[in-house]
Amino acid sequence: WDEQIVFELSRPGRRGIGVPAPDAPLVELPAGVGRSTPPALPELSQNQVVRHYLRLSQETLGADLNIDVGQGTCTMKYSPKVNDTFVRDPRIAELHPLQPEDSVQGVLEIYWRLEQILKEISGMARVSLQPGAGSAAIYANLSMIRAYHAARGEAGQRDQVITTMFSHPSNAACAKVAGYEVITLLPDADGYPDLDALRAAVGPRTAALLITNPEDTGIFNPRIREFVELVHAAGGLACYDQANANGILGITRARDAGFDLCHFNLHKTFSTPHACGGPAAGACGVSEALVPFLPGPLVDREGESYTLNSPTGSVGKIRPFLGVTPNVVRAYAWVMALGAEGLREVAETAVLNNNYLMHKVLRIPGASVPWADKRRVEQVRYSWQELAEETGVHSEEIGIRAADFGVHYWTSHHPYVVPEPFTLEPTESYSREDLDEYAAILAQVAAEARENPEFVRNAPYNQTVHRIDATSLDDPAQWSPTWRAYCRKHRQ
Amino acid sequence: WDEQIVFELSRPGRRGIGVPAPDAPLVELPAGVGRSTPPALPELSQNQVVRHYLRLSQETLGADLNIDVGQGTCTMKYSPKVNDTFVRDPRIAELHPLQPEDSVQGVLEIYWRLEQILKEISGMARVSLQPGAGSAAIYANLSMIRAYHAARGEAGQRDQVITTMFSHPSNAACAKVAGYEVITLLPDADGYPDLDALRAAVGPRTAALLITNPEDTGIFNPRIREFVELVHAAGGLACYDQANANGILGITRARDAGFDLCHFNLHKTFSTPHACGGPAAGACGVSEALVPFLPGPLVDREGESYTLNSPTGSVGKIRPFLGVTPNVVRAYAWVMALGAEGLREVAETAVLNNNYLMHKVLRIPGASVPWADKRRVEQVRYSWQELAEETGVHSEEIGIRAADFGVHYWTSHHPYVVPEPFTLEPTESYSREDLDEYAAILAQVAAEARENPEFVRNAPYNQTVHRIDATSLDDPAQWSPTWRAYCRKHRQ
Amino acid sequence: MTHPYIPNAGPAARAAMLAEIGASSVEEFYGDIPADLRLARPLDLPAPFADEQGLVRHLRGLLARNTDTTEALSFLGHGCYPHHVPAVCDEVNGRGEFLTAYAGEPYEDHGRFQALFEYVSMMGELLEMDVVNVPTYDGFQAAGTALRMAARYTGRRKVLVSGAVAPDKLGTIRGYLAPDIEVLLAPVAESGEIGEVGLDDTFAALYLETPNVHGVIETRGRQLADLAHSVGALLVVGTDPISLGVLAPPASYGADLVCGDIQSLGMHQQYGGGQAGFIASRDEERLVAEFPSRLFGIAPTAVEGEYGFGDVFYDRTSFALREEGKEWVGTAAALWGITAGVYLALMGPQGMREIGETILARTRYAMRALASSGAVVLHQESLHFREFVLEVPDADALLAALRAEGIFGGVRISPWRVLVCVTERHSIADIDTLAAAVKDALSTSGDRT
Amino acid sequence: MTHPYIPNAGPAARAAMLAEIGASSVEEFYGDIPADLRLARPLDLPAPFADEQGLVRHLRGLLARNTDTTEALSFLGHGCYPHHVPAVCDEVNGRGEFLTAYAGEPYEDHGRFQALFEYVSMMGELLEMDVVNVPTYDGFQAAGTALRMAARYTGRRKVLVSGAVAPDKLGTIRGYLAPDIEVLLAPVAESGEIGEVGLDDTFAALYLETPNVHGVIETRGRQLADLAHSVGALLVVGTDPISLGVLAPPASYGADLVCGDIQSLGMHQQYGGGQAGFIASRDEERLVAEFPSRLFGIAPTAVEGEYGFGDVFYDRTSFALREEGKEWVGTAAALWGITAGVYLALMGPQGMREIGETILARTRYAMRALASSGAVVLHQESLHFREFVLEVPDADALLAALRAEGIFGGVRISPWRVLVCVTERHSIADIDTLAAAVKDALSTSGDRT
């Protein structure tokens, strides 16, 4: 589609929906309080709005539509359609979060049940389902870490958080927001977070270690218990970012490795849809010692009924109300469709798929994986370094060309510790043929890069738009974060 | 997408959904009664099924996605999304048609209310909502015509039905199925059905006249009352195919012109979605004299409650149960969003749009309209005859090339009385810019046909597939109406 | 302001468009409608809802007066069945593209053609037949057309129809065949199966249903096929495809045409709105020539390896030939065909076998449970699929008593007979609930008399 | 058989893949997990539902224990509002493409970028501001971030926050600012508006909400902006965009940053799942540099006339700079941004004006109706939008009495205060119903005491 911007479709006098008339005397607003000029919103009929947005949707490569194994670390798994039906039910969609408890027993029971499930999966004492996504869960964990140390009178002293380079940037960034100095461990020669660096960093100022395992490289750190113990010995807390939990469900548990806090991303491991980037949902699990600090309220069961209670030293609300309820419902339904055995099949199959895909990708000339001798669990961060050196074509460019074949991939977060990175995570949702097809597309693009680097560099060819010139996006004189800014700067 | 046939995606052992276990002793079936070999259905995981069908959906040009003014006579109007929500409600979706009447008062009330609305719009005494689509409604009307004459002892004598060439083929075809000889009136020099031909045809053998007005040419026959009176005078019935009613809602009524029967297509005039070709819904309206013969049951109101009753001489069921309920609900909701004034706006705007589009199309060199001096109501059957003579490119070919621009059109039913036909009907749903864009696309393709006829003839270029060689579809040795037939004939 | 559904209705837009055309008012375009045919007043219709939420509230208010089968425990069947509808079926048929497409060419509507081709192909596997049509309206229509096809194929004007067919369906078939073809009824045996069959070489077809209207599975298919064929008649079998994971496909015992309704395959009950018909045959040119409906087939394109689609043997339809075509064709129920295709793709061979086994087992369980509850269960020795008949002193009284317990107990098919339907949606506990309620009702009414 | 969600789980598929890799079992891949960390037993989880319908029945059974706001007559607001959600909003956000997309590039996800760019652009028009972010989690978070932005922008570590803010929200803001920034509260005047404001040049910002937590519209915006600016502080205004068809956009009276929640614009209440935050500013480089969130902008492509999209000033985010970026960015609530865009495109300027007028008028009607019913309505002389406070002898008793009538009467904000919410979804009749029920309840309780 060659779809215009919605403002360009506007014609005066049209409208997309009717609004109820006041049926009561109008209220006059004084000057300066009332709006004097109507907002320059577009005016469209309903048919046009539908057509416009359906076209835009078709120009979006949802996980439903493609072999979505390329957004590594994102755990792009199938979000069962049946679970969407529950959240569209008015008995979820039309619930107000402050209804009397006795009118929401069903939804409270779901919260409670999902908490029990996540407690069992993590080994933790309690789990809060309030955070709106993974990073918010990291922030919530940091808030609890801060409250914990404050309660012990060590708020001032413990002002450092240690994390690793292959953990999500939000571990570092949220720690900073929570007031901590951030120490980042780089990988050692084996690709593991550097244990010596941790030994050097840890001490009386250590509030916590925030670590992912397996890290975004796909490598599981076998000495994780040592990491935890080192931090504990120094009086710090150990906090597990379980964004990559999909491959270890039912295999190993956060609490069993000694962690004090952890979080899951329900939109990754537990299948709730990624929704163009949220709403998502995070779940924070904590050990007994940290229960008093959990964000509130939590759902407790008393006999057959469920009630809301806030922990005594709660850090308060990380988000309004109880949480992203639709995703809590979906995650619960997903687990209930699988059970313990099913979750283990999820993990094992995801890991098998990942190793199978790695086997295929490593046969593509020019593709490599750092620390190739290490086992991989759920995803792999690969490198096109050889190909880039040979052809001058960068990983980003290969990814853009891959879009012409109806798939995509993600490189990695910055900085690119792995050069020319691309990160693949096939999860359990994709079939062997899907993985073969995906690898074949990468092989094809790599071959194109060798034969005709310019061709790849000028891709895409069959997307909605052609190669974007991004320079204006960083130039204050030109950038246009809204249509009105664009018209002012470029349409005068 | 280059999407395989679903059978090609199959791998043994996969499944898309779980089924409840019997929980009771299995029943053994004797040989010959039980199935001996499992059906060769495809085996896919749920993710694959979703991906497959979502891709196929994207390869389908729904009215939601395009300026769908080209499927003339089909009245492709906007189907409001809100109306879909009513039929997905379990209180419609999960109703069984044989529930006790007191458990379905809501749906019966909707049937009753829609009948009142259609009675008012048509002027008829009663309306049945049972037929599954327009042609089924035509057949239902013919069944009533047959029953009416039989009740008067004229079943044997009245064995002819008269219709017109610009009425839908089902008028002729259903009449034949109902046992009638069919006489078809051709257009006269003015494009009207030939009145002299009717005079010649009408007589004691005449059971009914089946006529559309405006006909598919878009021309309203001003002498329609004479037609009706001629038939009445001969003892026949006059039956109005109101598939083209959209332009005359609230303007003129079937009964006021003397018709004894009529039918509406709820999926055309009343906005219910066309659904790839049904489920649709037809509504048969009849005068008092024909009420006893209506398909049953009908909904009657008694005080505040609604009951089902069958007319005394009912022709029985045209379809199981009461009708295509979801479309009855949608049609009712559509009228209730518009009201009398709104329906008239619908009609007037549709007619305005049609005349505006005609004005634009007639400026395209090579496009013409037969009987150009006649006014048009709701649609127009145009001709590319001049263009075809000049370039050798046929109307079908131009339509296929137009698909490359994201629109389509329909030529006409056979036979092509209008040479190189194409039939456009913009309805009220499309904006002026939409019509301008549509006309511009036709102009562009016409220009291409002049410059490079081969180019147009080999279209399409950016559809899922390229030009189809249809010869095998008419060859019994090659045709493949199923995958198993295809594999047998072409994959040995 | 203009109505949200009518972009060009505003006075300014109208005026501009009229100016462009050179017309003074919309009235001009109506100039051919004689004054005496013009409605001189506004239509007398209820006041509309100018806002969407008002409309929603009005409609929801009406719907609230319904009690649906997720609220009541329903054992209603008799042609419309409460099977589980996979969420993916709704997801696919709710897609705007499929919901609002109509009659495009096999280029821009490639997906529609492919989805329907796949539907007929999966039905073909289930039926073991090479030709299946794009859906017709419903099972009634499909049976009527299949019999007309048989009549044209054989050139004969008489058909024998099993007596174990629903009365409404029989009425529709009779009406549909009335002008040309005589319909005779075959008796029903004590077992509930079809009884003695008298055929001779004036008959075009024998029409058999299995499972039949009472849920009885016919077991003499091969024998009846041989009998029909021996006099040059066709065997036409009506069936429900959801049974064919466990029941032998009629073609395997000699059926020439198979027909029925596909509502079971992924359509909600929708107060009867989910019906759609199918007809299948072997790939014999003379039989294919008798289909009125559209048949979609694969065709090559200009590019090797692409699958194109198109109409098989279009020049037999009324679209091509008007009254010279076979019966008629028009908009029918294509979306339900696509949906049934989704259903079959989800279920696969294993799912179809399991659902059949579950229904068979639960039906027998229900028959035994109800027999123990004091009702007479007819045809107990016969095989049943999904439905069976209870005989009770007073069907209305029983159903009313069950209704009071929140149970739609079945379809009253005579003053003393109730047709009970059990699917995979009914758990053993649901069946036990019914049996207990029936027992209560019968013992209470026994007390009263 | 494999699970429907796991295509490769079957033993044969596994074996073939392992063979291809050259591994003997999946266990090999777990070789790095020490034995003492391995869970030696299966997880202790509830038995799953192997079939979809069982799952559906289980979940629907749980949902049936909820009473939703279409069943009860609800006057609950306090941050989550019962506005009408146009069906088109649900249609668009239910599309599989939008629902399941994530973080693709602006090529294959062109539609996602465009839809979000259009959302921020329409918000920009409503707010009369040139910079609006892609949604953050919710209005709480947006307020916290806006204040942090102000602190970084001004280099100051103190903010003054209106006392008329919801306690939960204030708590979240305090927590969010705690490490660096001191939060002081401004008093609330008798009128319900913000009271005396003491600012000096140590303050980074004044945070004002309008309509505020009690539904009162602040009328001194310009004065407060001038005051803040006079000491070099920013005016940060929290608002609900649904009010801006009738209320002056805060930028028009001098607000530097505007923030809030967009749940009102097309999101169902979802038990609190529909929240999403926005922050807006003028297009000043130093302010833009302080946004932690993603900003989407138009960029040219290799083809003249095409609109490409991309991230504006990416190198300020934590994606680019980890802890050196501004706060953090991550998955938040993009789909609700797309949905709010659909909402605004449907409503247009006229719709936004009308809905504002209707809410204003009905709120005043409700205040008068309730004042006549015997309750004390606070801040009666002030302008209200959507919410107001009732003062009653016993809030719990009143709400319980209303609940018994099928009414969720409002949010208890203190033992004797109830916050009542009225939107365009509440008809005059609904309001009268509430008023009558309140009257009954108060007179009955009066009898009792």
Coordinates of C-alpha atoms in Angstrom, one line a residue, chain B residues 5 139 170 287 336 375:
Chain B
I5 CA -0.9 -25.5 -0.2
Y139 CA -36.3 -19.0 -5.3
S170 CA -30.8 -16.2 -10.8
S287 CA -48.5 -8.2 -0.3
M336 CA -30.8 1.7 13.8
R375 CA -30.1 8.9 -16.1

